[in-house]
Structure formats: structure tokens, C-alpha cells
Amino acid sequence: MKNYQIWFQLIMKRLLKNPIFVLTLLLIPVMVLGIRFIAGAGNSMLKVAIYVPKGDSERLEQQLALRLIESSQKAVTFYMTGSEKDLRLDVAESRAACGYILPEDLDASLREFPVSGKPALKAVRQKDELRTKIIDELVFSSIYDRMSYDILDEFIHKKTGKNLSPEQNKNFQKHQKSQIFIEYQYADGSANQILQKSQNPLVLPLRGMTAVLLLLSGMTGTLFWYHDKNNKLFVRLAKRERYPIHLLYVAVPVLLAGLCGLAAIFLTGISSSPASELLAMFLYLLDIIVFCSFLRLLLPRKEWILAAIPVFAAGSLIVSPVFTDLTLLFPSLKYARLFTPVSWYLEGMHSSSGRLLMLVPVFILPVLEILLSRLYLWFHFNEDIL
């Protein structure tokens, strides 16, 4: 055990003295600072323009515009324009995903709508698509309270010739909900608290980019191991000691990168609960260690590992849901994710079952490595006999 502690310290010192590795670690806080700067600049995924004719702040159209602006999230941001012409220009030049023109007397328009059917507001957009339909829901939910009362009152009047009674009005108010009807969820149905709490979506790829850097750190440790092996550094070590030493070569850089990655995740506000983050990161570190050990068996030369690093880096960014989910366009890519540790981490992060699945490679890959090693030795033994 004492020998392993000495190796751990030697590897740690060597890595911290390596400028390339230190630069790689510094990339993580640099990304955090850059993303926080961009996120603080008021960027959002979708911007929606609103135009309201000037008037009394107590009027319904003024209150609606104010409510929409106050309900802005980093996913969708509402803003006011000075004129109808400015709104149309913003939409035409794609500065806004779409725009809404509120009439001068929205309250009267809503009261007349059940009878006249005349639209109460105008929507301006370049084309009708899914994202503008979602924004429609946000806008409609904001005027639903006022409009639903008039529709119900008109319905009761047609059926009974009377308006809403005090008791009916009380029941209506009891079941009325004045909240935005959009809730963000992950694919497994769990709540996406990141967008729900108005976190800037620009920071979302940080978790995936950090996961890729951790994988590269593990492969870098394998490169160091090959370098020392080629220089006969392990000749005096017993064979049973060489495997744990290789695991240390992978574990130490991954541990350093993992600490930086966790700090970045917490600093940018994309973290879930601390316990979930720590558990998921711990499982991911184990996944990388066993994956790099298995990769060493498949690629038994330093040059091959070196050539594989850019392949795994680019492949992880493309196949894994770092920036976008390409399996929506190419469903067959989901099978490629089975071989990328980054996907194991990103898909297992947000559910207990996913984190449990992250344990599978920890048990399967070492067993496969032992079986392949035995097969390799058996093959070469028989080859020598022949």
C-alpha cells in the first residue's frame, strides 16, 4: 500500500509540472468565466417582441405586456418595441423569433371575442414552427384568466339568460390558475430545474464539455503510462503490481479534472443536488478508469492511443447529447452511445436508474479485460508451440 501512495504522489507531481496538462485543467475555469460573461449579457434562446400602444398602466394590455416581460426566462425573453414597425423589422431580420401586437383596448376585444370571433391580438412571425407555437402558449396562458371568465359568463348567459352568480364566480376563482403552463422536463420525465429557474441555456453544454475533458484526461494518463513503460520504468515491478499502477496513472489526472469539473458545474448553477452531483461524478470517474484500462488492452501501442484521442473527443461531442441530441434526426446513433463514457454520464445524471446503469461498465469491462487477456496469452502460447 505504501508503494501505491508513493506512486500516487509521484504521478500527481509529474502531472502538475506538465504545462499541457495544467493548461487542460485551466480550460475548465476559462470556459466557466467565458460562459458566465456571455450568460450575463442577457442572451436567451428565443427573443419575443411585444408592441403595446401607449396608454394608462392600469389597462389590460399594459398589464399583460408587463406580466410577459416579468415572466421572461433565459429560454424565452419578452421585450417591448417602440412601434409596430420596429416589431415587424425585428422579426424580419431574425432579432426576434416572433412578435405580438396588442390592441389599444384589449379588455373590450376579449369581451367581444366570444360573440364576434374577431382576433384580439396580432402575431407576427416569419414562419409557423414548433418554437413559435410554444410561445403562443405562453402568451395565451397570460390572457387565459381574463378571457376564460368572459367565455364562461357568455356561456352561462346563453344557457340560462343570467350572468354568473356569486357562488359560480366563487367556484371559478377557486379553480382558476394564474401560472405559466409550460414546464421543462428531461426525457425521462424528471423536472428540468435548470430552465425552470431561469438559468441561461448557454451554460447547459458545459456539463458535456467537462465530461469530454475528463475522458481526455484519463486517456492522457494512459499515454504517460505507455511512455514510462517504453522507458522500462516498470521492469522491476511484479506483474501483479503493474495493473494497479496503470489504474493510478488514469485515476490521478481524472481526479484532478473531476474536481475542476465539479467546481465549474456548481459555479455556473447547472448543478442538481450536491449529493446527486457527487455520486454521478464518482461513478463517471470509475467509468473512465475502467474504460481507459480496457482501451489499453485494445490499443496496445502509444501511437494508437494518441491517434484515438481526437477520435474519441470529436465522437463524444457528436454522438453524445452535449450541444444537441442528434438521435432525433439519426436514431441509429443511440447505439454508438453505448461505447462513449460521456453518454453514460450525461444520460445517467438525472435519474436513479441512470446512475445505476453507470455501474454496469464498472463490473463488465474489467471482466472482459481479464477474459481477453487470458485469450491473448492462450493464443500466443499456442502460437509459440506451433
CSV table of C-alpha atoms in Angstrom, one decimal:
chain,number,residue,atom,x,y,z
A,1,MET,CA,0.0,0.0,0.0
A,2,LYS,CA,2.8,2.3,0.8
A,3,ASN,CA,4.3,1.8,-2.7
A,4,TYR,CA,1.0,2.9,-4.2
A,5,GLN,CA,0.9,6.0,-2.1
A,6,ILE,CA,4.4,6.9,-3.4
A,7,TRP,CA,3.3,6.3,-7.0
A,8,PHE,CA,0.2,8.4,-6.4
A,9,GLN,CA,2.4,11.3,-5.2
A,10,LEU,CA,4.9,10.9,-8.0
A,11,ILE,CA,2.2,10.9,-10.7
A,12,MET,CA,0.5,13.9,-9.1
A,13,LYS,CA,3.7,16.0,-9.0
A,14,ARG,CA,4.6,15.0,-12.6
A,15,LEU,CA,1.2,16.0,-13.9
A,16,LEU,CA,1.2,19.3,-12.1
A,17,LYS,CA,4.6,20.1,-13.6
A,18,ASN,CA,3.4,19.2,-17.1
A,19,PRO,CA,2.3,22.5,-18.8
A,20,ILE,CA,0.0,20.8,-21.3
A,21,PHE,CA,-2.0,19.0,-18.6
A,22,VAL,CA,-2.2,22.1,-16.4
A,23,LEU,CA,-3.4,24.1,-19.5
A,24,THR,CA,-6.1,21.5,-20.0
A,25,LEU,CA,-7.2,21.9,-16.4
A,26,LEU,CA,-7.3,25.7,-16.8
A,27,LEU,CA,-9.6,25.3,-19.8
A,28,ILE,CA,-12.4,24.4,-17.4
A,29,PRO,CA,-12.4,27.6,-15.3
A,30,VAL,CA,-11.8,29.6,-18.5
A,31,MET,CA,-14.9,28.1,-20.0
A,32,VAL,CA,-16.8,28.9,-16.8
A,33,LEU,CA,-15.7,32.6,-16.9
A,34,GLY,CA,-16.5,32.9,-20.6
A,35,ILE,CA,-19.9,31.3,-20.3
A,36,ARG,CA,-20.8,33.4,-17.2
A,37,PHE,CA,-19.8,36.5,-19.1
A,38,ILE,CA,-22.0,35.6,-22.1
A,39,ALA,CA,-24.9,34.5,-19.9
A,40,GLY,CA,-24.7,37.8,-18.0
A,41,ALA,CA,-25.1,39.7,-21.3
A,42,GLY,CA,-28.8,39.0,-21.4
A,43,ASN,CA,-28.7,36.3,-24.1
A,44,SER,CA,-31.5,33.8,-24.5
A,45,MET,CA,-32.6,31.1,-26.8
A,46,LEU,CA,-35.6,32.9,-28.0
A,47,LYS,CA,-36.5,36.6,-28.0
A,48,VAL,CA,-40.1,37.7,-28.5
A,49,ALA,CA,-41.1,41.3,-29.3
A,50,ILE,CA,-44.2,43.0,-27.9
A,51,TYR,CA,-45.8,46.2,-29.0
A,52,VAL,CA,-48.4,48.0,-27.0
A,53,PRO,CA,-49.8,51.5,-27.8
A,54,LYS,CA,-49.1,54.0,-25.1
A,55,GLY,CA,-51.8,54.3,-22.5
A,56,ASP,CA,-52.8,54.0,-18.9
A,57,SER,CA,-50.6,51.5,-17.0
A,58,GLU,CA,-53.8,50.1,-15.4
A,59,ARG,CA,-55.2,49.0,-18.8
A,60,LEU,CA,-55.2,45.3,-19.5
A,61,GLU,CA,-52.9,45.4,-22.5
A,62,GLN,CA,-50.3,47.2,-20.4
A,63,GLN,CA,-50.6,44.8,-17.6
A,64,LEU,CA,-50.4,41.8,-19.9
A,65,ALA,CA,-47.2,43.1,-21.6
A,66,LEU,CA,-45.7,43.7,-18.1
A,67,ARG,CA,-46.6,40.3,-17.0
A,68,LEU,CA,-45.0,38.7,-20.0
A,69,ILE,CA,-41.8,40.6,-19.6
A,70,GLU,CA,-41.7,39.7,-15.9
A,71,SER,CA,-42.2,36.0,-16.7
A,72,SER,CA,-39.2,36.0,-19.1
A,73,GLN,CA,-36.9,33.1,-18.7
A,74,LYS,CA,-33.5,32.6,-20.2
A,75,ALA,CA,-35.1,30.1,-22.6
A,76,VAL,CA,-37.7,32.8,-23.7
A,77,THR,CA,-37.3,36.5,-23.2
A,78,PHE,CA,-40.0,39.1,-24.0
A,79,TYR,CA,-39.1,42.7,-24.7
A,80,MET,CA,-41.0,45.9,-25.7
A,81,THR,CA,-40.6,47.7,-29.0
A,82,GLY,CA,-41.2,51.4,-29.7
A,83,SER,CA,-43.5,50.9,-32.6
A,84,GLU,CA,-45.3,48.3,-34.7
A,85,LYS,CA,-42.8,49.0,-37.5
A,86,ASP,CA,-39.9,48.2,-35.2
A,87,LEU,CA,-41.5,44.9,-34.1
A,88,ARG,CA,-42.0,43.8,-37.7
A,89,LEU,CA,-38.5,44.8,-38.6
A,90,ASP,CA,-37.0,42.8,-35.6
A,91,VAL,CA,-39.0,39.7,-36.7
A,92,ALA,CA,-38.0,40.1,-40.4
A,93,GLU,CA,-34.3,40.4,-39.5
A,94,SER,CA,-34.5,37.5,-37.0
A,95,ARG,CA,-33.7,39.6,-34.0
A,96,ALA,CA,-36.9,38.2,-32.6
A,97,ALA,CA,-38.4,34.7,-33.1
A,98,CYS,CA,-41.8,36.3,-33.4
A,99,GLY,CA,-43.8,39.3,-32.1
A,100,TYR,CA,-47.2,40.2,-30.7
A,101,ILE,CA,-49.2,43.4,-31.3
A,102,LEU,CA,-51.7,44.1,-28.5
A,103,PRO,CA,-54.7,46.3,-29.3
A,104,GLU,CA,-55.3,49.6,-27.6
A,105,ASP,CA,-58.4,48.3,-25.7
A,106,LEU,CA,-57.6,44.6,-25.1
A,107,ASP,CA,-60.2,44.3,-22.4
A,108,ALA,CA,-63.0,45.2,-24.8
A,109,SER,CA,-61.6,43.0,-27.5
A,110,LEU,CA,-61.6,40.0,-25.2
A,111,ARG,CA,-65.2,40.7,-24.0
A,112,GLU,CA,-66.4,40.9,-27.6
A,113,PHE,CA,-64.5,37.9,-28.8
A,114,PRO,CA,-67.0,35.2,-27.7
A,115,VAL,CA,-69.6,36.9,-29.8
A,116,SER,CA,-67.8,38.5,-32.7
A,117,GLY,CA,-64.9,36.0,-33.0
A,118,LYS,CA,-62.6,38.9,-34.0
A,119,PRO,CA,-59.0,38.3,-33.1
A,120,ALA,CA,-57.9,40.3,-30.1
A,121,LEU,CA,-54.2,40.4,-30.9
A,122,LYS,CA,-51.8,40.0,-33.9
A,123,ALA,CA,-49.0,37.5,-34.1
A,124,VAL,CA,-46.1,38.4,-36.4
A,125,ARG,CA,-43.6,35.6,-37.5
A,126,GLN,CA,-41.5,34.6,-40.4
A,127,LYS,CA,-42.9,31.1,-40.4
A,128,ASP,CA,-45.1,28.9,-38.3
A,129,GLU,CA,-43.0,26.4,-36.4
A,130,LEU,CA,-42.8,24.5,-33.1
A,131,ARG,CA,-41.0,27.1,-31.2
A,132,THR,CA,-43.5,29.9,-32.1
A,133,LYS,CA,-46.4,27.6,-31.1
A,134,ILE,CA,-44.8,27.2,-27.7
A,135,ILE,CA,-44.5,30.9,-27.4
A,136,ASP,CA,-48.2,31.2,-28.4
A,137,GLU,CA,-49.0,29.0,-25.4
A,138,LEU,CA,-47.0,31.3,-23.1
A,139,VAL,CA,-48.9,34.4,-24.4
A,140,PHE,CA,-52.3,32.7,-24.4
A,141,SER,CA,-51.8,31.4,-20.8
A,142,SER,CA,-51.2,35.0,-19.7
A,143,ILE,CA,-54.6,36.2,-21.1
A,144,TYR,CA,-56.4,33.0,-20.2
A,145,ASP,CA,-57.6,34.2,-16.8
A,146,ARG,CA,-59.4,37.3,-18.2
A,147,MET,CA,-60.7,35.6,-21.4
A,148,SER,CA,-61.9,32.5,-19.7
A,149,TYR,CA,-64.2,34.5,-17.4
A,150,ASP,CA,-65.9,36.2,-20.3
A,151,ILE,CA,-66.3,33.0,-22.2
A,152,LEU,CA,-67.9,31.3,-19.2
A,153,ASP,CA,-70.1,34.3,-18.4
A,154,GLU,CA,-71.3,34.3,-22.1
A,155,PHE,CA,-71.9,30.5,-22.0
A,156,ILE,CA,-74.0,30.8,-18.8
A,157,HIS,CA,-75.9,33.7,-20.2
A,158,LYS,CA,-76.8,31.8,-23.4
A,159,LYS,CA,-78.0,28.7,-21.4
A,160,THR,CA,-79.8,30.5,-18.5
A,161,GLY,CA,-80.3,34.1,-19.6
A,162,LYS,CA,-78.4,35.1,-16.5
A,163,ASN,CA,-74.9,36.1,-15.7
A,164,LEU,CA,-72.5,34.3,-13.3
A,165,SER,CA,-74.0,34.0,-9.8
A,166,PRO,CA,-71.8,34.9,-6.8
A,167,GLU,CA,-71.5,31.2,-6.0
A,168,GLN,CA,-70.5,30.3,-9.6
A,169,ASN,CA,-68.0,33.1,-9.6
A,170,LYS,CA,-66.5,31.8,-6.3
A,171,ASN,CA,-66.1,28.3,-7.7
A,172,PHE,CA,-64.5,29.8,-10.8
A,173,GLN,CA,-62.0,31.7,-8.8
A,174,LYS,CA,-61.3,28.6,-6.7
A,175,HIS,CA,-60.2,26.5,-9.7
A,176,GLN,CA,-58.5,29.3,-11.6
A,177,LYS,CA,-54.7,29.0,-12.0
A,178,SER,CA,-52.7,32.1,-12.9
A,179,GLN,CA,-49.4,30.4,-13.7
A,180,ILE,CA,-47.4,29.8,-16.9
A,181,PHE,CA,-48.5,26.5,-18.3
A,182,ILE,CA,-45.0,25.5,-19.6
A,183,GLU,CA,-43.0,23.1,-17.5
A,184,TYR,CA,-39.5,21.9,-18.6
A,185,GLN,CA,-38.7,18.2,-18.2
A,186,TYR,CA,-35.9,15.8,-19.2
A,187,ALA,CA,-36.7,12.9,-21.5
A,188,ASP,CA,-37.2,10.6,-18.5
A,189,GLY,CA,-39.9,12.8,-17.1
A,190,SER,CA,-37.9,14.3,-14.3
A,191,ALA,CA,-38.2,18.1,-13.8
A,192,ASN,CA,-35.6,20.3,-15.5
A,193,GLN,CA,-34.9,22.7,-12.7
A,194,ILE,CA,-32.2,24.4,-14.8
A,195,LEU,CA,-34.5,26.0,-17.3
A,196,GLN,CA,-37.3,26.2,-14.7
A,197,LYS,CA,-35.2,28.5,-12.5
A,198,SER,CA,-34.4,30.8,-15.5
A,199,GLN,CA,-30.8,29.5,-16.0
A,200,ASN,CA,-29.2,30.6,-19.2
A,201,PRO,CA,-29.3,27.7,-21.7
A,202,LEU,CA,-25.9,28.8,-23.0
A,203,VAL,CA,-24.3,27.2,-19.9
A,204,LEU,CA,-26.0,23.8,-20.5
A,205,PRO,CA,-23.3,22.3,-22.8
A,206,LEU,CA,-20.7,22.9,-20.0
A,207,ARG,CA,-21.5,19.6,-18.3
A,208,GLY,CA,-20.9,17.7,-21.6
A,209,MET,CA,-17.8,19.6,-22.4
A,210,THR,CA,-16.4,18.9,-18.9
A,211,ALA,CA,-17.2,15.2,-19.3
A,212,VAL,CA,-15.2,15.2,-22.6
A,213,LEU,CA,-12.3,16.8,-20.9
A,214,LEU,CA,-12.4,14.2,-18.1
A,215,LEU,CA,-12.3,11.4,-20.7
A,216,LEU,CA,-9.3,13.1,-22.4
A,217,SER,CA,-7.6,13.4,-19.0
A,218,GLY,CA,-7.9,9.7,-18.5
A,219,MET,CA,-6.5,8.9,-22.0
A,220,THR,CA,-3.7,11.3,-21.3
A,221,GLY,CA,-2.8,9.3,-18.2
A,222,THR,CA,-2.7,6.2,-20.3
A,223,LEU,CA,-0.2,8.0,-22.6
A,224,PHE,CA,2.0,8.8,-19.7
A,225,TRP,CA,1.8,5.1,-18.7
A,226,TYR,CA,2.9,4.0,-22.2
A,227,HIS,CA,5.7,6.5,-22.2
A,228,ASP,CA,7.1,5.1,-18.9
A,229,LYS,CA,6.5,1.5,-20.0
A,230,ASN,CA,8.6,2.1,-23.2
A,231,ASN,CA,11.3,3.6,-21.0
A,232,LYS,CA,11.4,0.3,-18.9
A,233,LEU,CA,10.2,2.1,-15.8
A,234,PHE,CA,8.1,-0.9,-14.7
A,235,VAL,CA,10.6,-3.7,-15.3
A,236,ARG,CA,11.3,-4.1,-11.5
A,237,LEU,CA,7.7,-4.2,-10.6
A,238,ALA,CA,5.9,-7.5,-10.1
A,239,LYS,CA,3.3,-8.3,-12.7
A,240,ARG,CA,0.5,-8.1,-10.1
A,241,GLU,CA,1.6,-4.5,-9.3
A,242,ARG,CA,1.5,-3.2,-12.8
A,243,TYR,CA,-2.2,-3.2,-13.3
A,244,PRO,CA,-3.0,-1.1,-10.1
A,245,ILE,CA,-0.2,1.2,-11.2
A,246,HIS,CA,-1.8,1.8,-14.5
A,247,LEU,CA,-5.1,2.5,-12.8
A,248,LEU,CA,-3.3,5.2,-10.8
A,249,TYR,CA,-2.0,6.7,-14.0
A,250,VAL,CA,-5.6,7.1,-15.2
A,251,ALA,CA,-7.2,7.9,-11.8
A,252,VAL,CA,-4.9,10.8,-10.8
A,253,PRO,CA,-5.5,13.1,-13.8
A,254,VAL,CA,-9.2,12.2,-13.9
A,255,LEU,CA,-9.5,13.0,-10.2
A,256,LEU,CA,-7.8,16.5,-10.7
A,257,ALA,CA,-10.0,17.2,-13.7
A,258,GLY,CA,-13.1,15.9,-11.9
A,259,LEU,CA,-12.5,18.4,-9.0
A,260,CYS,CA,-12.3,21.2,-11.5
A,261,GLY,CA,-15.3,20.0,-13.4
A,262,LEU,CA,-17.4,19.8,-10.2
A,263,ALA,CA,-16.4,23.3,-9.3
A,264,ALA,CA,-17.4,24.5,-12.8
A,265,ILE,CA,-20.8,22.8,-12.6
A,266,PHE,CA,-21.6,24.4,-9.2
A,267,LEU,CA,-20.3,27.8,-10.2
A,268,THR,CA,-22.4,28.0,-13.3
A,269,GLY,CA,-25.6,27.0,-11.5
A,270,ILE,CA,-26.4,23.9,-13.7
A,271,SER,CA,-26.0,21.5,-10.7
A,272,SER,CA,-28.7,19.5,-9.2
A,273,SER,CA,-28.5,18.5,-5.6
A,274,PRO,CA,-24.9,18.2,-4.2
A,275,ALA,CA,-25.4,14.5,-3.3
A,276,SER,CA,-26.6,13.7,-6.9
A,277,GLU,CA,-23.7,15.6,-8.5
A,278,LEU,CA,-21.0,14.0,-6.3
A,279,LEU,CA,-22.5,10.5,-6.8
A,280,ALA,CA,-22.7,10.9,-10.6
A,281,MET,CA,-19.2,12.3,-10.8
A,282,PHE,CA,-17.8,9.5,-8.7
A,283,LEU,CA,-19.5,6.9,-10.9
A,284,TYR,CA,-18.2,8.7,-14.0
A,285,LEU,CA,-14.7,8.7,-12.7
A,286,LEU,CA,-14.9,4.9,-12.2
A,287,ASP,CA,-16.3,4.5,-15.7
A,288,ILE,CA,-13.4,6.4,-17.2
A,289,ILE,CA,-10.8,4.4,-15.2
A,290,VAL,CA,-12.2,1.0,-16.3
A,291,PHE,CA,-12.8,2.3,-19.9
A,292,CYS,CA,-9.2,3.5,-20.3
A,293,SER,CA,-7.9,0.3,-18.8
A,294,PHE,CA,-9.9,-1.7,-21.3
A,295,LEU,CA,-8.8,0.7,-24.1
A,296,ARG,CA,-5.2,0.0,-23.2
A,297,LEU,CA,-5.8,-3.7,-24.0
A,298,LEU,CA,-7.5,-2.9,-27.4
A,299,LEU,CA,-4.8,-0.3,-28.4
A,300,PRO,CA,-1.5,-1.8,-27.1
A,301,ARG,CA,0.7,0.9,-28.5
A,302,LYS,CA,1.2,4.5,-27.5
A,303,GLU,CA,0.8,5.8,-31.1
A,304,TRP,CA,-2.6,4.1,-31.3
A,305,ILE,CA,-3.8,5.7,-28.1
A,306,LEU,CA,-2.5,9.1,-29.3
A,307,ALA,CA,-4.4,8.7,-32.6
A,308,ALA,CA,-7.6,7.7,-30.7
A,309,ILE,CA,-7.7,10.8,-28.6
A,310,PRO,CA,-9.1,13.2,-31.2
A,311,VAL,CA,-11.4,10.5,-32.5
A,312,PHE,CA,-13.0,10.0,-29.0
A,313,ALA,CA,-13.1,13.7,-28.4
A,314,ALA,CA,-14.9,14.5,-31.7
A,315,GLY,CA,-17.0,11.4,-31.5
A,316,SER,CA,-18.2,12.2,-28.0
A,317,LEU,CA,-19.2,15.7,-28.9
A,318,ILE,CA,-21.1,14.5,-32.0
A,319,VAL,CA,-22.7,11.3,-30.6
A,320,SER,CA,-23.4,12.4,-27.0
A,321,PRO,CA,-26.0,15.0,-26.2
A,322,VAL,CA,-23.5,17.7,-25.4
A,323,PHE,CA,-24.8,20.5,-27.7
A,324,THR,CA,-27.8,18.8,-29.2
A,325,ASP,CA,-29.4,15.4,-29.5
A,326,LEU,CA,-28.7,14.1,-33.0
A,327,THR,CA,-30.6,10.8,-32.3
A,328,LEU,CA,-33.7,12.8,-33.0
A,329,LEU,CA,-32.5,13.0,-36.6
A,330,PHE,CA,-30.5,9.8,-36.8
A,331,PRO,CA,-32.0,7.3,-34.3
A,332,SER,CA,-29.3,4.7,-35.1
A,333,LEU,CA,-26.7,6.9,-33.3
A,334,LYS,CA,-28.2,5.7,-30.0
A,335,TYR,CA,-26.3,2.5,-30.4
A,336,ALA,CA,-23.0,4.4,-30.8
A,337,ARG,CA,-23.7,6.0,-27.3
A,338,LEU,CA,-23.3,2.6,-25.8
A,339,PHE,CA,-19.5,2.9,-26.4
A,340,THR,CA,-19.0,6.5,-25.2
A,341,PRO,CA,-18.5,7.1,-21.5
A,342,VAL,CA,-19.6,10.8,-22.0
A,343,SER,CA,-23.1,9.5,-22.9
A,344,TRP,CA,-23.1,7.2,-19.9
A,345,TYR,CA,-22.6,10.2,-17.7
A,346,LEU,CA,-25.0,12.6,-19.4
A,347,GLU,CA,-27.8,10.1,-19.8
A,348,GLY,CA,-27.4,8.7,-16.3
A,349,MET,CA,-27.2,12.1,-14.5
A,350,HIS,CA,-30.8,12.9,-14.0
A,351,SER,CA,-32.3,9.7,-12.6
A,352,SER,CA,-31.6,6.9,-10.1
A,353,SER,CA,-31.9,4.2,-12.7
A,354,GLY,CA,-29.5,6.1,-14.9
A,355,ARG,CA,-26.9,6.3,-12.2
A,356,LEU,CA,-27.4,2.6,-11.5
A,357,LEU,CA,-26.7,1.8,-15.2
A,358,MET,CA,-23.4,3.8,-14.8
A,359,LEU,CA,-22.2,1.0,-12.6
A,360,VAL,CA,-22.6,-1.7,-15.3
A,361,PRO,CA,-19.3,-0.8,-17.1
A,362,VAL,CA,-17.5,-0.8,-13.8
A,363,PHE,CA,-18.3,-4.6,-13.5
A,364,ILE,CA,-18.4,-5.7,-17.1
A,365,LEU,CA,-15.3,-4.0,-18.6
A,366,PRO,CA,-12.8,-5.5,-16.0
A,367,VAL,CA,-14.3,-9.0,-16.6
A,368,LEU,CA,-14.0,-8.5,-20.4
A,369,GLU,CA,-10.4,-7.3,-19.9
A,370,ILE,CA,-9.5,-10.4,-17.9
A,371,LEU,CA,-11.1,-12.7,-20.5
A,372,LEU,CA,-9.4,-11.0,-23.4
A,373,SER,CA,-6.1,-11.0,-21.7
A,374,ARG,CA,-6.3,-14.8,-21.0
A,375,LEU,CA,-7.4,-15.3,-24.6
A,376,TYR,CA,-4.4,-13.3,-25.8
A,377,LEU,CA,-2.0,-15.2,-23.6
A,378,TRP,CA,-3.5,-18.6,-24.7
A,379,PHE,CA,-3.3,-17.6,-28.4
A,380,HIS,CA,0.4,-16.6,-28.1
A,381,PHE,CA,1.2,-19.7,-26.1
A,382,ASN,CA,-0.2,-22.0,-28.8
A,383,GLU,CA,1.5,-19.9,-31.4
A,384,ASP,CA,4.9,-20.5,-29.7
A,385,ILE,CA,4.2,-24.2,-29.6
A,386,LEU,CA,3.4,-24.4,-33.3
